[in-house]
C-alpha cells in the first residue's frame, strides 16, 4: 500500500481480555516503531524494530505487552490481560533509514478497555 | 532520554510568531519535527542532521545548534492552519546499538483569528 496501515482502527475490549493490534509498514521500510498516545498526551515509545537486529523493547511498560515483526513486514503488538490504563491510541510508524529519513505514521488503533 | 520541549502550550493571534524549543541531555544524531492535528496521525515537517543547520520554508523553519543538543522550531506570521501539537523527535544511539526515534511531550499551538 501507499502508506502505513493499522488495524483495527477501533477496538473495545473487556478488562482482562487479550488484544492484538496489527501494523503493515510501507514496503521496503526497515525501521518500525510502536508508540502509545494517551488522550491529550505525547508519543510514548514502546518498541523499535530495525532490520534483522534484536528489537529495542525498552519502552514496553510491562510484561503484558509484547510485539513481533515478521522480517521487514507486518508487526503485531499484543497486550495480554488488558487493564483500563491500557486505553489509548496505539500508533505505528515506519521509515527507510531511521536516523535520517522521515517516519510515516499510521492512523492508529484506538483501544478502549471497559 | 526523552527530549524536553517548551513551552507546553502557546496561544497566538493570527499573524503572530512563535518559537518552540527542544533540548536533549545527550548529543543527537538528528532532530525531527512533526505536527499532529486533533484526531489525526503526526505529519512530518523536517529533519535536521548537522550541527548549526537551519532548514525549512519561509514561515516554518528550524535550527539545530552547534553542540547538537538543542533545536528550535520557528513559526512566523502564523496561520489558522498551523494549529496543532508540535512534537520534536530525537535520534541517539541506544544501548542496543541501534538508533530509535523518541519524542518530546509536545507543544500545543492554538491560533485564534
XYZ file of N, CA, C and O in Angstrom, chain A residues 9-111:
412
model
N -9.050 -0.098 13.449
C -8.957 1.319 13.740
C -9.487 1.616 15.137
O -9.036 2.549 15.796
N -10.460 0.822 15.553
C -11.014 0.953 16.896
C -11.193 -0.425 17.499
O -11.569 -1.370 16.786
N -10.934 -0.524 18.799
C -11.111 -1.795 19.485
C -11.604 -1.516 20.895
O -10.969 -0.774 21.656
N -12.753 -2.108 21.206
C -13.269 -2.040 22.577
C -13.179 -3.439 23.149
O -13.659 -4.394 22.538
N -12.570 -3.566 24.295
C -12.390 -4.878 24.888
C -12.688 -4.823 26.374
O -12.621 -3.769 27.011
N -13.001 -5.965 26.915
C -13.269 -6.050 28.346
C -11.968 -6.214 29.114
O -11.030 -6.885 28.629
N -11.936 -5.645 30.272
C -10.769 -5.786 31.151
C -10.442 -7.263 31.333
O -11.334 -8.094 31.563
N -9.144 -7.565 31.194
C -8.696 -8.936 31.360
C -8.555 -9.725 30.071
O -7.912 -10.785 30.052
N -9.125 -9.214 28.983
C -9.012 -9.889 27.690
C -7.685 -9.531 27.033
O -7.063 -8.513 27.334
N -7.253 -10.371 26.092
C -6.055 -10.096 25.292
C -6.468 -9.418 23.988
O -7.537 -9.694 23.444
N -5.594 -8.536 23.487
C -5.854 -7.887 22.195
C -4.604 -7.941 21.331
O -3.484 -7.962 21.842
N -4.829 -7.951 20.024
C -3.736 -7.902 19.051
C -3.970 -6.739 18.112
O -5.045 -6.602 17.534
N -2.949 -5.930 17.964
C -3.003 -4.786 17.066
C -2.001 -5.036 15.939
O -0.873 -5.465 16.192
N -2.424 -4.691 14.737
C -1.610 -5.018 13.571
C -1.118 -3.764 12.875
O -1.830 -2.756 12.801
N 0.098 -3.856 12.338
C 0.677 -2.749 11.579
C 1.313 -3.279 10.307
O 2.159 -4.179 10.362
N 0.911 -2.715 9.165
C 1.537 -3.015 7.885
C 2.366 -1.795 7.477
O 1.790 -0.768 7.090
N 3.680 -1.895 7.533
C 4.503 -0.715 7.213
C 4.583 -0.497 5.704
O 4.120 -1.333 4.917
N 5.186 0.593 5.317
C 5.432 0.848 3.911
C 6.471 -0.157 3.420
O 7.479 -0.414 4.101
N 6.223 -0.717 2.245
C 7.122 -1.727 1.703
C 8.545 -1.188 1.574
O 8.769 -0.088 1.061
N 9.507 -1.980 2.075
C 10.905 -1.581 1.979
C 11.426 -0.820 3.179
O 12.638 -0.610 3.310
N 10.534 -0.403 4.043
C 10.977 0.317 5.242
C 11.535 -0.677 6.261
O 10.853 -1.594 6.691
N 12.783 -0.443 6.644
C 13.436 -1.379 7.555
C 13.108 -1.095 9.020
O 13.187 -1.977 9.856
N 12.774 0.137 9.321
C 12.515 0.522 10.709
C 11.022 0.578 10.981
O 10.254 1.094 10.153
N 10.625 0.062 12.120
C 9.213 0.089 12.517
C 9.140 0.397 14.004
O 9.856 -0.191 14.811
N 8.256 1.343 14.339
C 8.086 1.775 15.724
C 6.633 1.580 16.166
O 5.710 1.715 15.361
N 6.473 1.320 17.451
C 5.159 1.399 18.091
C 5.227 2.480 19.175
O 6.182 2.520 19.976
N 4.191 3.334 19.189
C 4.059 4.359 20.213
C 2.667 4.279 20.815
O 1.721 3.848 20.160
N 2.575 4.736 22.043
C 1.268 4.827 22.702
C 0.994 6.300 22.978
O 1.877 7.040 23.453
N -0.240 6.713 22.721
C -0.623 8.101 22.969
C -1.918 8.125 23.762
O -2.988 7.807 23.232
N -1.803 8.468 25.023
C -2.992 8.636 25.853
C -3.639 9.975 25.514
O -2.999 10.881 24.979
N -4.886 10.118 25.845
C -5.675 11.288 25.482
C -4.971 12.565 25.924
O -4.676 12.746 27.110
N -4.688 13.440 24.958
C -4.059 14.717 25.255
C -2.605 14.653 25.657
O -2.037 15.659 26.082
N -1.997 13.476 25.503
C -0.610 13.308 25.922
C 0.324 13.162 24.728
O -0.093 13.235 23.572
N 1.607 12.959 25.031
C 2.623 12.838 23.998
C 2.718 11.439 23.441
O 1.890 10.574 23.699
N 3.753 11.232 22.635
C 4.005 9.950 21.975
C 4.982 9.151 22.832
O 6.175 9.451 22.876
N 4.471 8.117 23.465
C 5.278 7.302 24.360
C 5.869 6.127 23.588
O 5.146 5.275 23.066
N 7.184 6.060 23.513
C 7.867 4.988 22.787
C 7.606 3.647 23.455
O 7.699 3.515 24.680
N 7.295 2.647 22.643
C 7.083 1.299 23.164
C 8.185 0.344 22.706
O 8.871 -0.259 23.516
N 8.319 0.186 21.385
C 9.261 -0.792 20.857
C 9.710 -0.376 19.462
O 8.977 0.319 18.756
N 10.918 -0.819 19.081
C 11.520 -0.430 17.815
C 12.153 -1.652 17.172
O 12.928 -2.365 17.815
N 11.812 -1.877 15.909
C 12.405 -2.939 15.111
C 13.254 -2.296 14.018
O 12.805 -1.366 13.358
N 14.441 -2.813 13.815
C 15.308 -2.322 12.751
C 15.945 -3.514 12.053
O 16.838 -4.159 12.602
N 15.464 -3.786 10.852
C 16.013 -4.885 10.063
C 15.998 -6.183 10.838
O 14.993 -6.561 11.440
N 17.135 -6.871 10.819
C 17.255 -8.160 11.497
C 17.845 -8.043 12.900
O 18.131 -9.061 13.546
N 18.050 -6.815 13.360
C 18.614 -6.617 14.690
C 17.597 -6.959 15.759
O 16.386 -6.965 15.515
N 18.096 -7.248 16.954
C 17.193 -7.502 18.077
C 16.376 -6.249 18.346
O 16.906 -5.135 18.335
N 15.078 -6.380 18.579
C 14.246 -5.205 18.805
C 14.615 -4.502 20.112
O 15.046 -5.134 21.066
N 14.408 -3.203 20.112
C 14.587 -2.405 21.327
C 13.252 -2.377 22.049
O 12.337 -1.678 21.631
N 13.164 -3.139 23.128
C 11.900 -3.288 23.858
C 11.859 -2.404 25.103
O 10.993 -2.584 25.961
N 12.774 -1.466 25.178
C 12.949 -0.719 26.423
C 11.737 0.116 26.833
O 11.624 0.510 27.988
N 10.829 0.380 25.910
C 9.662 1.193 26.242
C 8.422 0.414 26.638
O 7.424 1.009 27.055
N 8.462 -0.889 26.542
C 7.277 -1.679 26.902
C 7.001 -1.514 28.388
O 7.884 -1.748 29.216
N 5.792 -1.118 28.754
C 5.504 -0.760 30.147
C 5.419 -1.938 31.114
O 5.598 -1.746 32.320
N 5.117 -3.128 30.618
C 5.033 -4.290 31.499
C 5.171 -5.547 30.656
O 5.154 -5.488 29.422
N 5.264 -6.695 31.346
C 5.390 -7.963 30.614
C 4.074 -8.387 29.974
O 4.012 -9.417 29.304
N 3.037 -7.606 30.169
C 1.782 -7.906 29.466
C 1.857 -7.465 28.001
O 1.019 -7.879 27.199
N 2.826 -6.639 27.700
C 2.985 -6.112 26.345
C 4.084 -6.883 25.619
O 5.165 -7.116 26.170
N 3.816 -7.248 24.378
C 4.829 -7.874 23.552
C 4.571 -7.502 22.105
O 3.464 -7.096 21.745
N 5.587 -7.617 21.280
C 5.430 -7.307 19.865
C 6.331 -8.198 19.047
O 7.407 -8.601 19.512
N 5.886 -8.464 17.846
C 6.668 -9.253 16.905
C 6.641 -8.569 15.551
O 5.716 -7.826 15.228
N 7.667 -8.872 14.778
C 7.689 -8.408 13.398
C 8.219 -9.527 12.530
O 9.255 -10.134 12.843
N 7.536 -9.786 11.455
C 7.937 -10.827 10.519
C 8.836 -10.214 9.460
O 8.359 -9.473 8.594
N 10.128 -10.489 9.536
C 11.070 -9.921 8.579
C 10.998 -8.416 8.589
O 11.126 -7.786 9.639
N 10.797 -7.830 7.429
C 10.644 -6.379 7.327
C 9.226 -6.042 6.914
O 8.983 -5.064 6.212
N 8.275 -6.842 7.393
C 6.890 -6.579 7.022
C 6.036 -6.372 8.261
O 6.383 -5.623 9.160
N 4.949 -7.103 8.314
C 3.908 -6.882 9.307
C 4.429 -7.000 10.737
O 5.290 -7.833 11.041
N 3.865 -6.159 11.612
C 4.154 -6.249 13.030
C 2.850 -6.383 13.800
O 1.816 -5.827 13.413
N 2.904 -7.119 14.898
C 1.749 -7.285 15.772
C 2.133 -6.900 17.189
O 3.142 -7.379 17.708
N 1.344 -6.033 17.791
C 1.508 -5.662 19.201
C 0.412 -6.372 19.978
O -0.773 -6.242 19.658
N 0.820 -7.143 20.969
C -0.138 -7.902 21.775
C -0.143 -7.383 23.199
O 0.916 -7.168 23.795
N -1.328 -7.162 23.702
C -1.497 -6.759 25.105
C -2.332 -7.843 25.777
O -3.468 -8.106 25.388
N -1.738 -8.461 26.774
C -2.431 -9.524 27.498
C -3.102 -8.958 28.753
O -2.623 -7.994 29.350
N -4.200 -9.586 29.120
C -4.896 -9.215 30.367
C -5.045 -7.708 30.461
O -4.581 -7.070 31.414
N -5.705 -7.139 29.500
C -5.805 -5.687 29.398
C -6.365 -5.046 30.669
O -7.235 -5.607 31.352
N -5.863 -3.862 30.947
C -6.297 -3.050 32.081
C -6.857 -1.730 31.547
O -6.539 -1.320 30.429
N -7.613 -1.047 32.364
C -8.199 0.216 31.915
C -7.131 1.243 31.569
O -7.336 2.053 30.652
N -5.994 1.202 32.237
C -4.938 2.166 31.932
C -4.273 1.899 30.572
O -3.469 2.724 30.113
N -4.606 0.772 29.950
C -4.077 0.499 28.610
C -4.852 1.269 27.543
O -4.435 1.308 26.375
N -5.956 1.849 27.913
C -6.766 2.602 26.948
C -5.950 3.766 26.399
O -5.426 4.588 27.149
N -5.860 3.814 25.078
C -5.025 4.820 24.408
C -5.124 4.594 22.908
O -5.743 3.635 22.446
N -4.488 5.488 22.156
C -4.288 5.254 20.730
C -2.887 4.682 20.549
O -1.918 5.241 21.069
N -2.806 3.579 19.844
C -1.524 2.937 19.586
C -1.144 3.245 18.130
O -1.858 2.877 17.202
N -0.020 3.941 17.982
C 0.441 4.385 16.674
C 1.647 3.576 16.227
O 2.561 3.318 17.019
N 1.644 3.222 14.980
C 2.762 2.533 14.361
C 3.385 3.493 13.339
O 2.668 4.264 12.680
N 4.695 3.452 13.213
C 5.390 4.276 12.228
C 6.492 3.451 11.584
O 7.061 2.557 12.217
N 6.790 3.763 10.325
C 7.902 3.092 9.667
C 8.749 4.116 8.931
O 8.277 5.196 8.570
N 10.024 3.775 8.745
C 10.902 4.652 7.980
C 11.951 3.824 7.258
O 12.223 2.677 7.628
N 12.535 4.439 6.230
C 13.519 3.738 5.412
C 14.859 3.645 6.146
O 15.406 2.567 6.339
N 15.378 4.767 6.515
C 16.589 4.826 7.326
C 16.239 5.590 8.595
O 15.954 6.772 8.542
N 16.252 4.946 9.709
C 15.642 5.537 10.914
C 16.265 6.834 11.362
O 15.587 7.678 11.932
N 17.555 7.017 11.094
C 18.181 8.192 11.685
C 18.052 9.445 10.851
O 18.132 10.548 11.372
N 17.825 9.295 9.548
C 17.843 10.499 8.726
C 16.753 10.589 7.678
O 16.862 11.383 6.745
N 15.712 9.783 7.829
C 14.554 9.935 6.945
C 13.294 9.996 7.795
O 13.270 9.521 8.926
N 12.257 10.555 7.201
C 11.041 10.757 7.982
C 10.368 9.449 8.328
O 10.484 8.450 7.609
N 9.689 9.465 9.452
C 8.854 8.352 9.857
C 7.427 8.631 9.399
O 6.907 9.730 9.584
N 6.811 7.637 8.793
C 5.429 7.740 8.340
C 4.546 7.018 9.355
O 4.796 5.857 9.677
N 3.537 7.720 9.808
C 2.654 7.161 10.819
C 1.387 6.579 10.211
O 0.846 7.116 9.235
N 0.915 5.491 10.814
C -0.416 5.009 10.516
C -1.450 5.847 11.261
O -1.097 6.725 12.052
N -2.723 5.574 10.989
C -3.792 6.335 11.618
C -4.062 5.896 13.045
O -4.814 6.541 13.773
N -3.441 4.804 13.461
C -3.558 4.369 14.847
C -4.724 3.434 15.104
O -5.673 3.348 14.322
N -4.616 2.735 16.217
C -5.712 1.922 16.734
C -6.131 2.524 18.067
O -5.312 2.630 18.979
N -7.399 2.899 18.144
C -7.911 3.441 19.405
C -8.419 2.281 20.244
O -9.398 1.619 19.881
N -7.744 2.003 21.343
C -8.099 0.902 22.225
C -8.824 1.437 23.446
O -8.319 2.331 24.134
